[in-house]
Coordinates of C-alpha atoms in Angstrom, one line a residue:
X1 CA -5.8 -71.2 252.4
X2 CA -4.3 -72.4 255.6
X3 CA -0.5 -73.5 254.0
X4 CA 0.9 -70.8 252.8
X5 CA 1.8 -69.1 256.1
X6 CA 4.6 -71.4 256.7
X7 CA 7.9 -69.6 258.2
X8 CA 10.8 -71.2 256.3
X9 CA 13.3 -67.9 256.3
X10 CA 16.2 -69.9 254.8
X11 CA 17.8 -66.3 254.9
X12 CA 17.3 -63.4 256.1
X13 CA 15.0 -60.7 254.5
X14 CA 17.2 -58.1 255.6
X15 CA 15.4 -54.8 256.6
X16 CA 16.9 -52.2 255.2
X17 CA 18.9 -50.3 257.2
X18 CA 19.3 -52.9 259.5
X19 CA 23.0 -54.2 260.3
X20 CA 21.7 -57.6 261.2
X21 CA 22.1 -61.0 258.9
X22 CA 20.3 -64.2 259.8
X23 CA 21.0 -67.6 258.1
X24 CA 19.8 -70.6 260.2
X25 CA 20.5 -73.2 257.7
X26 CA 23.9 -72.0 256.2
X27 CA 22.1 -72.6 252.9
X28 CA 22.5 -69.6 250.1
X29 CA 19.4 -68.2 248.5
X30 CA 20.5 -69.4 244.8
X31 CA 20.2 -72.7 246.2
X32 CA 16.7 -73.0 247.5
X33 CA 15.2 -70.7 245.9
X34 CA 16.4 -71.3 242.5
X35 CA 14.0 -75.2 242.6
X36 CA 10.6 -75.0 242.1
X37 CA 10.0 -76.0 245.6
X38 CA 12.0 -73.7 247.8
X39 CA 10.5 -70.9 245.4
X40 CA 7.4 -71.8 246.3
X41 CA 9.0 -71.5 249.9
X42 CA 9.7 -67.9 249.2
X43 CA 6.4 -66.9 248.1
X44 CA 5.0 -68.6 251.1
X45 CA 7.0 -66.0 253.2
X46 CA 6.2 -63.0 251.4
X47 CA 2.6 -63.5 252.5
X48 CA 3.5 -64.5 256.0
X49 CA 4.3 -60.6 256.8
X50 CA 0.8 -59.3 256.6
X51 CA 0.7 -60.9 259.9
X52 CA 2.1 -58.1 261.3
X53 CA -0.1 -55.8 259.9
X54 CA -3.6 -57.0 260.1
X55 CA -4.6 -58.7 263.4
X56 CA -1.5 -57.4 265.6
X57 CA -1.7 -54.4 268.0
X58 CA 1.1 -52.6 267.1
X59 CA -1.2 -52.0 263.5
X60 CA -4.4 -51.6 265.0
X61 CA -3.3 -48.8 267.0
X62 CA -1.4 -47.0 263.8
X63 CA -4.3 -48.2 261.5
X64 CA -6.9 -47.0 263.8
X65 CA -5.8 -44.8 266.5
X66 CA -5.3 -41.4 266.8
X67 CA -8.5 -40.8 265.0
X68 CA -11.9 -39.4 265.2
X69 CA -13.2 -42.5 266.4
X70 CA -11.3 -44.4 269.1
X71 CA -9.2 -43.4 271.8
X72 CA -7.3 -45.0 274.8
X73 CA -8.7 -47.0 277.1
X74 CA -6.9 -47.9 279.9
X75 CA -4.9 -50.6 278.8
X76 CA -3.1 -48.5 276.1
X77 CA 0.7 -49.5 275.9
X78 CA 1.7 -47.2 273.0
X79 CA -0.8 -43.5 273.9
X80 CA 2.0 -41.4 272.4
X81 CA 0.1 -43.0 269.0
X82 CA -2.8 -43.0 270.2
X83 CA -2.6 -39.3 271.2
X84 CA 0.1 -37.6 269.5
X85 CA 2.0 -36.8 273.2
X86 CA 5.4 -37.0 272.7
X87 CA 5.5 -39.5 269.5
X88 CA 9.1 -39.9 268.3
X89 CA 11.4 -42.3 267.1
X90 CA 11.1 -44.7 269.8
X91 CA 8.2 -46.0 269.5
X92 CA 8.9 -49.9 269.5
X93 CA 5.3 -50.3 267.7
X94 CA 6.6 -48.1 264.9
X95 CA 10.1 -50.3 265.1
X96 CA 8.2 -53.6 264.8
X97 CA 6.4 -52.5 261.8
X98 CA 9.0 -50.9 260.0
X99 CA 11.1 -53.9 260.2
X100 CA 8.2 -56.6 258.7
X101 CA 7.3 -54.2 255.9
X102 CA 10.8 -53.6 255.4
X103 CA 11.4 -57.6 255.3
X104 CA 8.3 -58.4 253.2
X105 CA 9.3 -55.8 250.5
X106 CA 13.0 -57.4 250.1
X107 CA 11.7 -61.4 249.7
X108 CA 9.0 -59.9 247.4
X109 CA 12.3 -57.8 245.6
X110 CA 14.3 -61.4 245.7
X111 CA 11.4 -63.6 244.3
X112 CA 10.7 -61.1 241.2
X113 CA 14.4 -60.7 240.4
X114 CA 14.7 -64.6 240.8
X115 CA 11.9 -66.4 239.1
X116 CA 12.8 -66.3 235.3
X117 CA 15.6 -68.6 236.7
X118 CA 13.6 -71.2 238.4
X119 CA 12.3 -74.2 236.4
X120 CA 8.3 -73.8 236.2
X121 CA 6.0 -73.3 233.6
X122 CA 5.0 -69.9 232.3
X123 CA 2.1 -69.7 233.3
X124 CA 3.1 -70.6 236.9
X125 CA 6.0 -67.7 237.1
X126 CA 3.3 -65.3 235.7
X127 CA 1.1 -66.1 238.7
X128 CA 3.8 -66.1 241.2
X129 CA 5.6 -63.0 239.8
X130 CA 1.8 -61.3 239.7
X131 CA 1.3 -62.3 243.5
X132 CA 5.1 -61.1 244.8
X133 CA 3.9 -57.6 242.5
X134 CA 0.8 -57.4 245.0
X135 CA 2.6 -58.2 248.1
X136 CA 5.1 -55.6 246.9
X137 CA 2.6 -53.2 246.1
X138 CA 1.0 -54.3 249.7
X139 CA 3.7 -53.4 251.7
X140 CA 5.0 -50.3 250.4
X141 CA 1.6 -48.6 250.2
X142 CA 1.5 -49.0 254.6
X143 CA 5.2 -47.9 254.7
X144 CA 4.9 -44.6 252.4
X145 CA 1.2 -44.1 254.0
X146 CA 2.7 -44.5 257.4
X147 CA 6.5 -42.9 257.4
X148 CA 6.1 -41.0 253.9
X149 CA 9.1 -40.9 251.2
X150 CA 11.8 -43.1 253.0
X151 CA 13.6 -45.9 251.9
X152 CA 12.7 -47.8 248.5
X153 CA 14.4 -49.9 246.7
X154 CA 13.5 -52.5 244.2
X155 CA 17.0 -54.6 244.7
X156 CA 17.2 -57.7 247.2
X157 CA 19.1 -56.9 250.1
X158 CA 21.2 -60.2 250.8
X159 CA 24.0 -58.6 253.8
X160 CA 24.7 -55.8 255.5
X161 CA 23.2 -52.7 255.0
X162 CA 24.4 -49.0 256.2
X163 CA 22.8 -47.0 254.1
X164 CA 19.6 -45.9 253.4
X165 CA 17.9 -43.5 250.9
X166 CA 15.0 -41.0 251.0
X167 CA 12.5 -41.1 248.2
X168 CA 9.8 -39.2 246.9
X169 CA 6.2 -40.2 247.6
X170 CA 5.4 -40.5 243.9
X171 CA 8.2 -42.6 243.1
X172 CA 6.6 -45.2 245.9
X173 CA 3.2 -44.8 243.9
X174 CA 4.4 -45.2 240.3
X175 CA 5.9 -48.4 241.4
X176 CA 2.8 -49.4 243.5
X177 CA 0.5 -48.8 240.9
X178 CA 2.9 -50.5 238.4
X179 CA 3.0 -53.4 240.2
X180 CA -1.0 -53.5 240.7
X181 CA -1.8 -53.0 237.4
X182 CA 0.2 -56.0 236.0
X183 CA -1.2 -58.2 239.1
X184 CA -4.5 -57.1 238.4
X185 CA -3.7 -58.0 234.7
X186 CA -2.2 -61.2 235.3
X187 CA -3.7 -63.1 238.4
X188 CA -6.3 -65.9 238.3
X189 CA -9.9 -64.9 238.7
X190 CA -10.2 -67.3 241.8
X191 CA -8.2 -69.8 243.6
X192 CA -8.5 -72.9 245.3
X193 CA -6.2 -71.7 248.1
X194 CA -8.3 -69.4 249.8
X195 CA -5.6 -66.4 250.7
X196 CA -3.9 -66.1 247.8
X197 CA -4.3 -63.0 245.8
X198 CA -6.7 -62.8 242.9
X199 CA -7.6 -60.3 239.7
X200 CA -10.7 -59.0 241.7
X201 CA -8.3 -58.5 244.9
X202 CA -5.9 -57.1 243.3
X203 CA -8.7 -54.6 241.2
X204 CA -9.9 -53.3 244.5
X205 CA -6.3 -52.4 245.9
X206 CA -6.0 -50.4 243.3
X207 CA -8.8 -48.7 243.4
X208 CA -7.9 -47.4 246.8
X209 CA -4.9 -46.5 245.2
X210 CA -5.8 -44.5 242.8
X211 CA -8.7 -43.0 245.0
X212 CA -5.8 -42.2 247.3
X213 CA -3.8 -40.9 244.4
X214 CA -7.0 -38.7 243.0
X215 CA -7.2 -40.4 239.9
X216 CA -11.2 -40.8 240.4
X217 CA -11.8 -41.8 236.6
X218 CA -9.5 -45.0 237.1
X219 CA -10.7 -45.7 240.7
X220 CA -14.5 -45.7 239.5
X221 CA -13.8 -47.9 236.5
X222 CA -12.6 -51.0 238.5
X223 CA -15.3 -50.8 241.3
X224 CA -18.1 -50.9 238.5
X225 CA -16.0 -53.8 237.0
X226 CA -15.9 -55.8 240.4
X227 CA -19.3 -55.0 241.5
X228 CA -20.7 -56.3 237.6
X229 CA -18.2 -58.9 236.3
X230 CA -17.5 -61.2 239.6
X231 CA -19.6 -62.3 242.0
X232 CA -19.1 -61.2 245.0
X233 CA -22.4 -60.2 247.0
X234 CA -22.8 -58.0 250.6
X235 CA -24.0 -60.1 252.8
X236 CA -27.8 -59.9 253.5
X237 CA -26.6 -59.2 257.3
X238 CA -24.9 -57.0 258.5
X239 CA -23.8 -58.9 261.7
X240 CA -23.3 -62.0 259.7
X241 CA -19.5 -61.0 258.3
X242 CA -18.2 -61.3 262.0
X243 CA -19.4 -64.8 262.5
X244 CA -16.4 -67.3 263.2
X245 CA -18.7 -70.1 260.6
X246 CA -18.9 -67.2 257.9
X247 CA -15.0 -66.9 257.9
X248 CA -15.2 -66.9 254.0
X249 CA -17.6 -64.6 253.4
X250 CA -19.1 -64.2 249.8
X251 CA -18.8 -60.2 250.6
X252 CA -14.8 -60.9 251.1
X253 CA -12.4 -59.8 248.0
X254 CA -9.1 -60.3 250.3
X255 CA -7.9 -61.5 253.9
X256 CA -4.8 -62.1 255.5
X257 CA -5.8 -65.9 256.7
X258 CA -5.2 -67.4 260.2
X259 CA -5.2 -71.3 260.5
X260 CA -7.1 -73.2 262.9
X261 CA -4.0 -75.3 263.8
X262 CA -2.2 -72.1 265.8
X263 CA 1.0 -73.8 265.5
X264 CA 0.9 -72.4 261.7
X265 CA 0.7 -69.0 262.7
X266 CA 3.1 -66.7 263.2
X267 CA 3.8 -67.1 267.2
X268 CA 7.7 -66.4 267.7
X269 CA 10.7 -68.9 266.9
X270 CA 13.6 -67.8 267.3
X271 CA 14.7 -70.0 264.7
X272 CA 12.0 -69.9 261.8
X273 CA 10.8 -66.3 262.3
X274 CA 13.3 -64.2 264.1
X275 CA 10.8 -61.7 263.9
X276 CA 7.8 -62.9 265.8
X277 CA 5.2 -61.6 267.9
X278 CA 4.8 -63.2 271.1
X279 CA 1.4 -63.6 270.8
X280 CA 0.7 -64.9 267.0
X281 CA -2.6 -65.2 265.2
X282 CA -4.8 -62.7 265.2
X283 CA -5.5 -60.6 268.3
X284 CA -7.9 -58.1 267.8
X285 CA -10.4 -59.9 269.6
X286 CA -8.5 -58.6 272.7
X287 CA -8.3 -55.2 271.9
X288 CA -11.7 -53.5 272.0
X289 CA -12.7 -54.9 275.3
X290 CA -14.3 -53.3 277.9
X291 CA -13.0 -54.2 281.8
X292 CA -15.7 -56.7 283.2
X293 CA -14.5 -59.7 284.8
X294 CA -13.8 -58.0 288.0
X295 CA -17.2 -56.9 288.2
X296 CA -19.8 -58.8 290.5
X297 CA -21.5 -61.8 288.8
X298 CA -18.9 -62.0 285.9
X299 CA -16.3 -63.8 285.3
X300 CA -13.5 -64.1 282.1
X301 CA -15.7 -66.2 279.4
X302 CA -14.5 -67.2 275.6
X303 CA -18.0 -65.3 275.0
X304 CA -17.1 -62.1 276.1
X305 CA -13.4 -62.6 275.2
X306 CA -10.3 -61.6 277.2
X307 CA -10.2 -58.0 277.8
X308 CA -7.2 -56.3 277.3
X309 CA -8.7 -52.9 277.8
X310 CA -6.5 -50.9 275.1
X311 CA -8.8 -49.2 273.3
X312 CA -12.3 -47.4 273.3
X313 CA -14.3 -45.7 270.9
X314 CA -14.7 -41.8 271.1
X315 CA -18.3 -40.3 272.3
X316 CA -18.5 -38.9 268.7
X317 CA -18.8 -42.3 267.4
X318 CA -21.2 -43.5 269.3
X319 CA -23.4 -41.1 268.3
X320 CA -22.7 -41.4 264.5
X321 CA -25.4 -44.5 264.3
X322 CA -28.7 -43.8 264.2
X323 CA -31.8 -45.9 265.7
X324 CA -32.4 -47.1 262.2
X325 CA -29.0 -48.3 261.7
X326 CA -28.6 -52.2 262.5
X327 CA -24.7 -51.8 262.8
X328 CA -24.4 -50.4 265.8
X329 CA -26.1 -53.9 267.5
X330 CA -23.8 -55.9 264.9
X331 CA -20.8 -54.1 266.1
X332 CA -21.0 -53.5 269.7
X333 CA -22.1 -55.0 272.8
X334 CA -23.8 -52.8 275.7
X335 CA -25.1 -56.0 277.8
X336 CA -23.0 -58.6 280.2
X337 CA -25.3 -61.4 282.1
X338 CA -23.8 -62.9 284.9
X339 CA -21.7 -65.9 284.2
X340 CA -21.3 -66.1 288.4
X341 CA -24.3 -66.7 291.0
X342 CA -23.8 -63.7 293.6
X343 CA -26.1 -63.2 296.4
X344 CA -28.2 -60.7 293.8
X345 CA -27.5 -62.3 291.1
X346 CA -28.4 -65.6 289.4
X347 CA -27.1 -66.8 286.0
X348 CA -27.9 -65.0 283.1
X349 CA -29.3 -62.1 285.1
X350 CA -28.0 -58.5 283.6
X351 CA -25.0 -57.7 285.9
X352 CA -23.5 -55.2 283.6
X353 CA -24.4 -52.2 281.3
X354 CA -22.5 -49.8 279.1
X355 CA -24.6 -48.2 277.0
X356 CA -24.3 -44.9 274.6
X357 CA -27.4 -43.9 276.1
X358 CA -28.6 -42.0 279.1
X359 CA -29.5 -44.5 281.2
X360 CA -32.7 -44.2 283.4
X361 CA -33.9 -47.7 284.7
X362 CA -33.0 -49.6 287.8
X363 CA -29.4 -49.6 288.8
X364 CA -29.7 -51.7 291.5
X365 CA -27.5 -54.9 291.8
X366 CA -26.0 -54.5 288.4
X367 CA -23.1 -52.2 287.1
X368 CA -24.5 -49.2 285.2
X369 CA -22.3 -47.0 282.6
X370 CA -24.0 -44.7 280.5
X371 CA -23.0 -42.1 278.5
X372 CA -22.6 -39.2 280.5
X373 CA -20.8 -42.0 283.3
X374 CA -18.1 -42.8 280.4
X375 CA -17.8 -39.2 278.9
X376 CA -18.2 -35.8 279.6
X377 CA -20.5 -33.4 277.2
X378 CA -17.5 -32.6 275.1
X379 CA -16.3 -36.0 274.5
X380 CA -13.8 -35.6 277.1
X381 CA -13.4 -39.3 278.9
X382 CA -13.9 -40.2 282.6
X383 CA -14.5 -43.5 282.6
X384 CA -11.2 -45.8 280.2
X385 CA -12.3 -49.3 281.9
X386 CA -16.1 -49.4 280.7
X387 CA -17.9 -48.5 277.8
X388 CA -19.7 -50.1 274.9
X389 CA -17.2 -53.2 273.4
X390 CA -16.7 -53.9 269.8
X391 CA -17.4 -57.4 269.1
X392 CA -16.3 -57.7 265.2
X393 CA -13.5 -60.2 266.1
X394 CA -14.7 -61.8 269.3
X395 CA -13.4 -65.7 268.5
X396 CA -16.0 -67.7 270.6
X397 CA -14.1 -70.8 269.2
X398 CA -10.7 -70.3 271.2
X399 CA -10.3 -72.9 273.3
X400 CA -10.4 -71.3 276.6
X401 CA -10.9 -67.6 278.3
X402 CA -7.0 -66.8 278.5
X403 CA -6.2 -67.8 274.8
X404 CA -4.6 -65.1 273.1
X405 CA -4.4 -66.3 269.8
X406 CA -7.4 -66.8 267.1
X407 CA -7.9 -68.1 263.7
X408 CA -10.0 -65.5 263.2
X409 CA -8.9 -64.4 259.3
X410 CA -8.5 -60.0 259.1
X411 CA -10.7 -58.6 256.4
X412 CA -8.6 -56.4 254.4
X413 CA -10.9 -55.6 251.4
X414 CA -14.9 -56.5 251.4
X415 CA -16.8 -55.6 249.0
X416 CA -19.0 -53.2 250.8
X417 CA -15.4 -50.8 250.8
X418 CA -15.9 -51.1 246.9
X419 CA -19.0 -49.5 246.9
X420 CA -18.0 -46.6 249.1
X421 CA -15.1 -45.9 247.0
X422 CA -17.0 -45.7 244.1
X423 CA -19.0 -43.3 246.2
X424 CA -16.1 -41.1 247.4
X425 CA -14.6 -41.2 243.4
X426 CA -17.9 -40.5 241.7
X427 CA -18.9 -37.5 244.5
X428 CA -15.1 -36.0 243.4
X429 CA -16.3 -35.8 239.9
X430 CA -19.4 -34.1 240.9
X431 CA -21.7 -36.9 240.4
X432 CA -23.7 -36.4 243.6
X433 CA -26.9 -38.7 242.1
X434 CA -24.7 -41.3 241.0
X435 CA -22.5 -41.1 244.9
X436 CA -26.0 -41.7 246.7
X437 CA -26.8 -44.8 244.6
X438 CA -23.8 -46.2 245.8
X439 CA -24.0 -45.2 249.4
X440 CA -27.5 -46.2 249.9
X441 CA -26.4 -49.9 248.4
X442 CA -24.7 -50.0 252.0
X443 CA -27.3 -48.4 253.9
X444 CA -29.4 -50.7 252.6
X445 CA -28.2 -53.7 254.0
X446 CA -27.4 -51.8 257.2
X447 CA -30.8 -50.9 258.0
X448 CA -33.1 -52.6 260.7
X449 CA -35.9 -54.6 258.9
X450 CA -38.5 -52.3 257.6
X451 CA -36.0 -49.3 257.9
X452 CA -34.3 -49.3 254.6
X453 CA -36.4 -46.8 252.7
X454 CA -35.4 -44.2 256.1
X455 CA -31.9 -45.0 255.5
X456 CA -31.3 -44.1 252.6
X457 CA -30.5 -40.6 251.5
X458 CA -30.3 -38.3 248.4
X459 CA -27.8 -36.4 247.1
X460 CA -28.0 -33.4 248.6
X461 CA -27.1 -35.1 251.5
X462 CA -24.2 -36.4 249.7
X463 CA -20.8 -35.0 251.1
X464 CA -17.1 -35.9 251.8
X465 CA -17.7 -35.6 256.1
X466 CA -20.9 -37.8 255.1
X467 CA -18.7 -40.8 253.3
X468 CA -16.3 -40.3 256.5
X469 CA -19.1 -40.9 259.2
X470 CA -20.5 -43.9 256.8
X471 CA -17.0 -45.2 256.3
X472 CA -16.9 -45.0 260.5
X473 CA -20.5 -47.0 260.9
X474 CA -18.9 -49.1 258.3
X475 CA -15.4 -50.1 259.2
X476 CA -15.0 -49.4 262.9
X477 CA -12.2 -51.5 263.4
X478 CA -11.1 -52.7 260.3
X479 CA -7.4 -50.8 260.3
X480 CA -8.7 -48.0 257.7
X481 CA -9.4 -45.2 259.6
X482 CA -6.3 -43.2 259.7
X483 CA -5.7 -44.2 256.5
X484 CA -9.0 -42.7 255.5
X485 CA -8.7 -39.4 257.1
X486 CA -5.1 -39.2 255.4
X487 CA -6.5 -39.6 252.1
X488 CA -9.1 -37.3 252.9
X489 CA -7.1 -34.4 254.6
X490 CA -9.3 -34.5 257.1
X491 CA -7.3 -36.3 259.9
X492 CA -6.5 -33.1 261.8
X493 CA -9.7 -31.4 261.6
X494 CA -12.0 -34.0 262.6
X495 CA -9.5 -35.4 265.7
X496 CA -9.2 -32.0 266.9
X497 CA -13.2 -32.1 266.8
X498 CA -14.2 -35.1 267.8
X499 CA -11.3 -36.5 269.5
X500 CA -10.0 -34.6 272.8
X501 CA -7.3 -36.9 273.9
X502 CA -5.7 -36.5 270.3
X503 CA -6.8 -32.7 269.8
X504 CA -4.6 -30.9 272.3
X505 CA -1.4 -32.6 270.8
X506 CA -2.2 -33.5 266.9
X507 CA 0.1 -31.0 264.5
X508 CA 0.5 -31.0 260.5
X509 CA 3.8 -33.0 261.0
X510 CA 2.0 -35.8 262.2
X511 CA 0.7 -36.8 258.6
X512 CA 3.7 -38.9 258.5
X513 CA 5.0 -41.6 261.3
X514 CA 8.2 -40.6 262.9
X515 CA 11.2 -43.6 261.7
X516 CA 12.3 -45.8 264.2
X517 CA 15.5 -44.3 266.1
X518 CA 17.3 -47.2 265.8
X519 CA 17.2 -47.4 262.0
X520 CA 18.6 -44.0 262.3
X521 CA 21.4 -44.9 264.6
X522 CA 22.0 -47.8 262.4
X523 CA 23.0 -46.1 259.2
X524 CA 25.9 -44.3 258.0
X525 CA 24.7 -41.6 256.0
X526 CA 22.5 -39.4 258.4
X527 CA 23.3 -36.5 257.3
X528 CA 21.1 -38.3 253.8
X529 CA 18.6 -40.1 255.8
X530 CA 17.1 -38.0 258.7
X531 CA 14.1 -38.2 260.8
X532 CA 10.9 -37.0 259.3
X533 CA 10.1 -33.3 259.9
X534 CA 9.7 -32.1 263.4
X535 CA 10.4 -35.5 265.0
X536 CA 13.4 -35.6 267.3

């Protein structure tokens, strides 16, 4: 569903703690929103913030860095995140964020508190209350996951606002869960707007709530319901969810959807989103990219994407796929081909090599980077502009080589995440038998042709660090790692073992984000609301 995404902020949806008010229009809120159509308007926004989240950098590098599995590459613009060195309040990353999740909670608080008013049918204010209860839900589990027990509120902010409260982490859950149980209860099996939020969606959610929350029992109970009462399927290919024409993926429960016409997206107006990232749509695609177009015989292409060099993946998870895995090929390119005639090299000629692998052929007239060229024995880097790239969100359909933006939709929930919760809940109960069944339903499909019986495994092999490295060959990229590693309080053991540019600054305080400085400065009550623990 390509409409929903719409900026129409007829008012402000105030962060809290902000001291700033917006009205463009001069129209109040009771107005619009109190007519079936400018509700609708409203609900339209309250999706519009997972923009920021999934498919922005600011996100991926929270989501995904600082963990076991990818480090700074030489483009990095925020590596006190990325490493841990010096991380306080200042972060602007941490500021962006703060400030959409903040905003989509409040039009999510204004819709819920305003639909019994608005003239639609019952049925139609069930769905929209159930999807303003997701997004809700949505937003506050990154915010306490992120910065812990800050600010909640379930009241619209509508004007200025000096002070700000600190909450307890369960208090955030009980309301999250709350609001994803009666979504879950409420929403429509499917809909014709593909992006909106349905049962099955809003099942899986939970379930990663409540596997966060330990409640295993409740966790397990939905994932058997998705994987047996909807039909949802893995895909028989592994590489296949990452093609541009596979966008709507029978393996996909949720996505935060990019439209083809970028003039929908969320590029910044200073008018309809005050709030905007420069560079809209989704950018991933840039992210993971190794430096090649300033080596001989290449040249920037729309195949091998735009490379903005930020971040790379750690030695350790390279080595986490094995040669019977197909993953590693699906995820990562090792091989460029000259796009330029040189004097060496003609078209389509290999001019460029980063491979995970000791490299012993010929290294004449093409650029070589193997292994021990990118890393040192103990993971240390010595080589942030070339290395294997992760293609997952490579958008060959952008319209030329410098385009920033892609309609490329981010994959929030597949169902291949379903299983392996059902894995990590049922190995909590001490099911080991019943974890492996589930594990090896992913393996499965991961494997090579042929090489499905050799990856699978049995349930002696079954542990939590196990889940964590399949969870890595997984969802390498997908914005859950640190989440995962949180859940599993295993964040500072395996950076500090696997992760040398995070282990030498990583500390127990760093559980939680620190909150943005200026949200500090802007409140009146700091002696109430204080920096996290440890953060200056």
């Amino acid at each position: 569903m390509k409409k929903i995404h719409i900026f129409i902020m007829l008012v402000l949806s105030a962060t809290s703690c902000s001291l700033e008010e917006y009205n463009p229009s001069g129209s109040t809120a009771e107005a619009v929103y109190s007519t079936p159509e400018g509700f609708e308007t409203l609900v339209n926004a309250a999706y519009s913030y997972q923009r920021w989240w999934y498919g922005k950098e600011e996100a991926i590098n929270v989501s995904e860095m600082g963990t076991d599995i990818w480090t700074s590459a030489a483009g990095d613009v925020y590596p006190d995140l990325s490493s841990y060195n010096s991380l306080q309040g200042t972060n602007s990353a941490l500021a962006t964020l703060w400030k959409a999740l903040y905003s989509g909670v409040n039009i999510c608080n204004a819709g819920i508190a305003r639909i019994e008013n608005v003239d639609l049918t019952n049925k139609r204010k069930i769905q929209l209350k159930s999807e303003l209860s997701f997004l809700r839900a949505f937003y506050y589990w990154h915010i306490v996951e992120t910065w812990g027990g800050v600010h909640f509120t379930l009241t619209e902010t509508s004007g200025i606002v000096t002070t700000a409260n600190k909450t307890p982490v369960e208090k955030f859950y009980e309301q999250i869960i709350s609001d994803l149980k009666f979504a879950a209860d409420n929403l429509e099996v499917k809909t014709a707007d593909y992006g909106r939020v349905t049962k099955p969606a809003a099942m899986a959610f939970l379930a990663r709530i409540y596997l966060t929350r330990g409640l295993n029992d409740e966790a397990l109970k939905l994932c058997t319901s998705i994987i047996k009462d909807y039909d949802y399927e893995l895909e028989d290919d592994y590489s296949d969810l990452w093609k541009m024409e596979n966008n709507h993926s029978k393996e996909i429960l949720y996505v935060v959807n990019y439209a083809t016409d970028l003039t929908l997206n969320d590029k910044k107006d200073d008018i309809l989103n005050p709030l905007g990232h420069g560079r809209g749509s989704n950018n991933a695609h840039m992210m993971y990219l190794m430096k090649y177009d300033n080596l001989p015989g290449l040249t920037r292409s729309i195949p091998y994407g735009r490379p903005f060099n930020r971040y790379m993946p750690t030695r350790s998870l390279l080595e986490l796929f094995s040669e019977e895995d197909g993953r590693y090929e699906a995820s990562f390119m090792e091989e460029w081909r000259a796009n330029v005639k040189t004097k060496n090299l003609n078209i389509g000629d290999i001019a460029a090599i980063a491979t995970r692998k000791i490299y012993d052929g010929n290294r004449e007239d093409k650029s070589v980077y193997d292994i021990n060229d990118i890393y040192k024995a103990n993971g240390e880097v010595k080589d942030r502009l070339h290395y294997p790239t992760l293609t997952k969100h490579l958008d060959p359909t952008r319209t030329n080589y410098n385009e920033a933006q892609s309609a490329k939709d981010a994959i929030v929930i597949r169902l291949a995440e379903v299983y392996l919760i059902a894995a990590e809940a049922e190995m909590n109960l001490n099911h080991n038998d019943k974890a492996a069944y589930y594990i090896n339903k992913v393996r499965r499909r991961a494997a090579k042709p042929g090489k499905e019986t050799e990856m699978e495994i049995s349930s002696n092999q079954v542990t939590l660090d196990f889940i964590l490295d399949e969870r890595a060959r997984e969802f390498a990229g997908e914005q859950l790692r640190w989440f995962d590693l949180k859940r599993t309080g295993k964040l500072i053991e395996r950076v500090k073992k696997m992760n040398p540019d995070g282990a030498q600054y990583i500390q127990t305080y760093h559980l939680v984000r620190p909150i943005p400085q200026e949200q500090l400065d802007a409140v009146t009550n700091r002696d109430e609301f204080k920096q996290n623990d440890e953060y200056k």
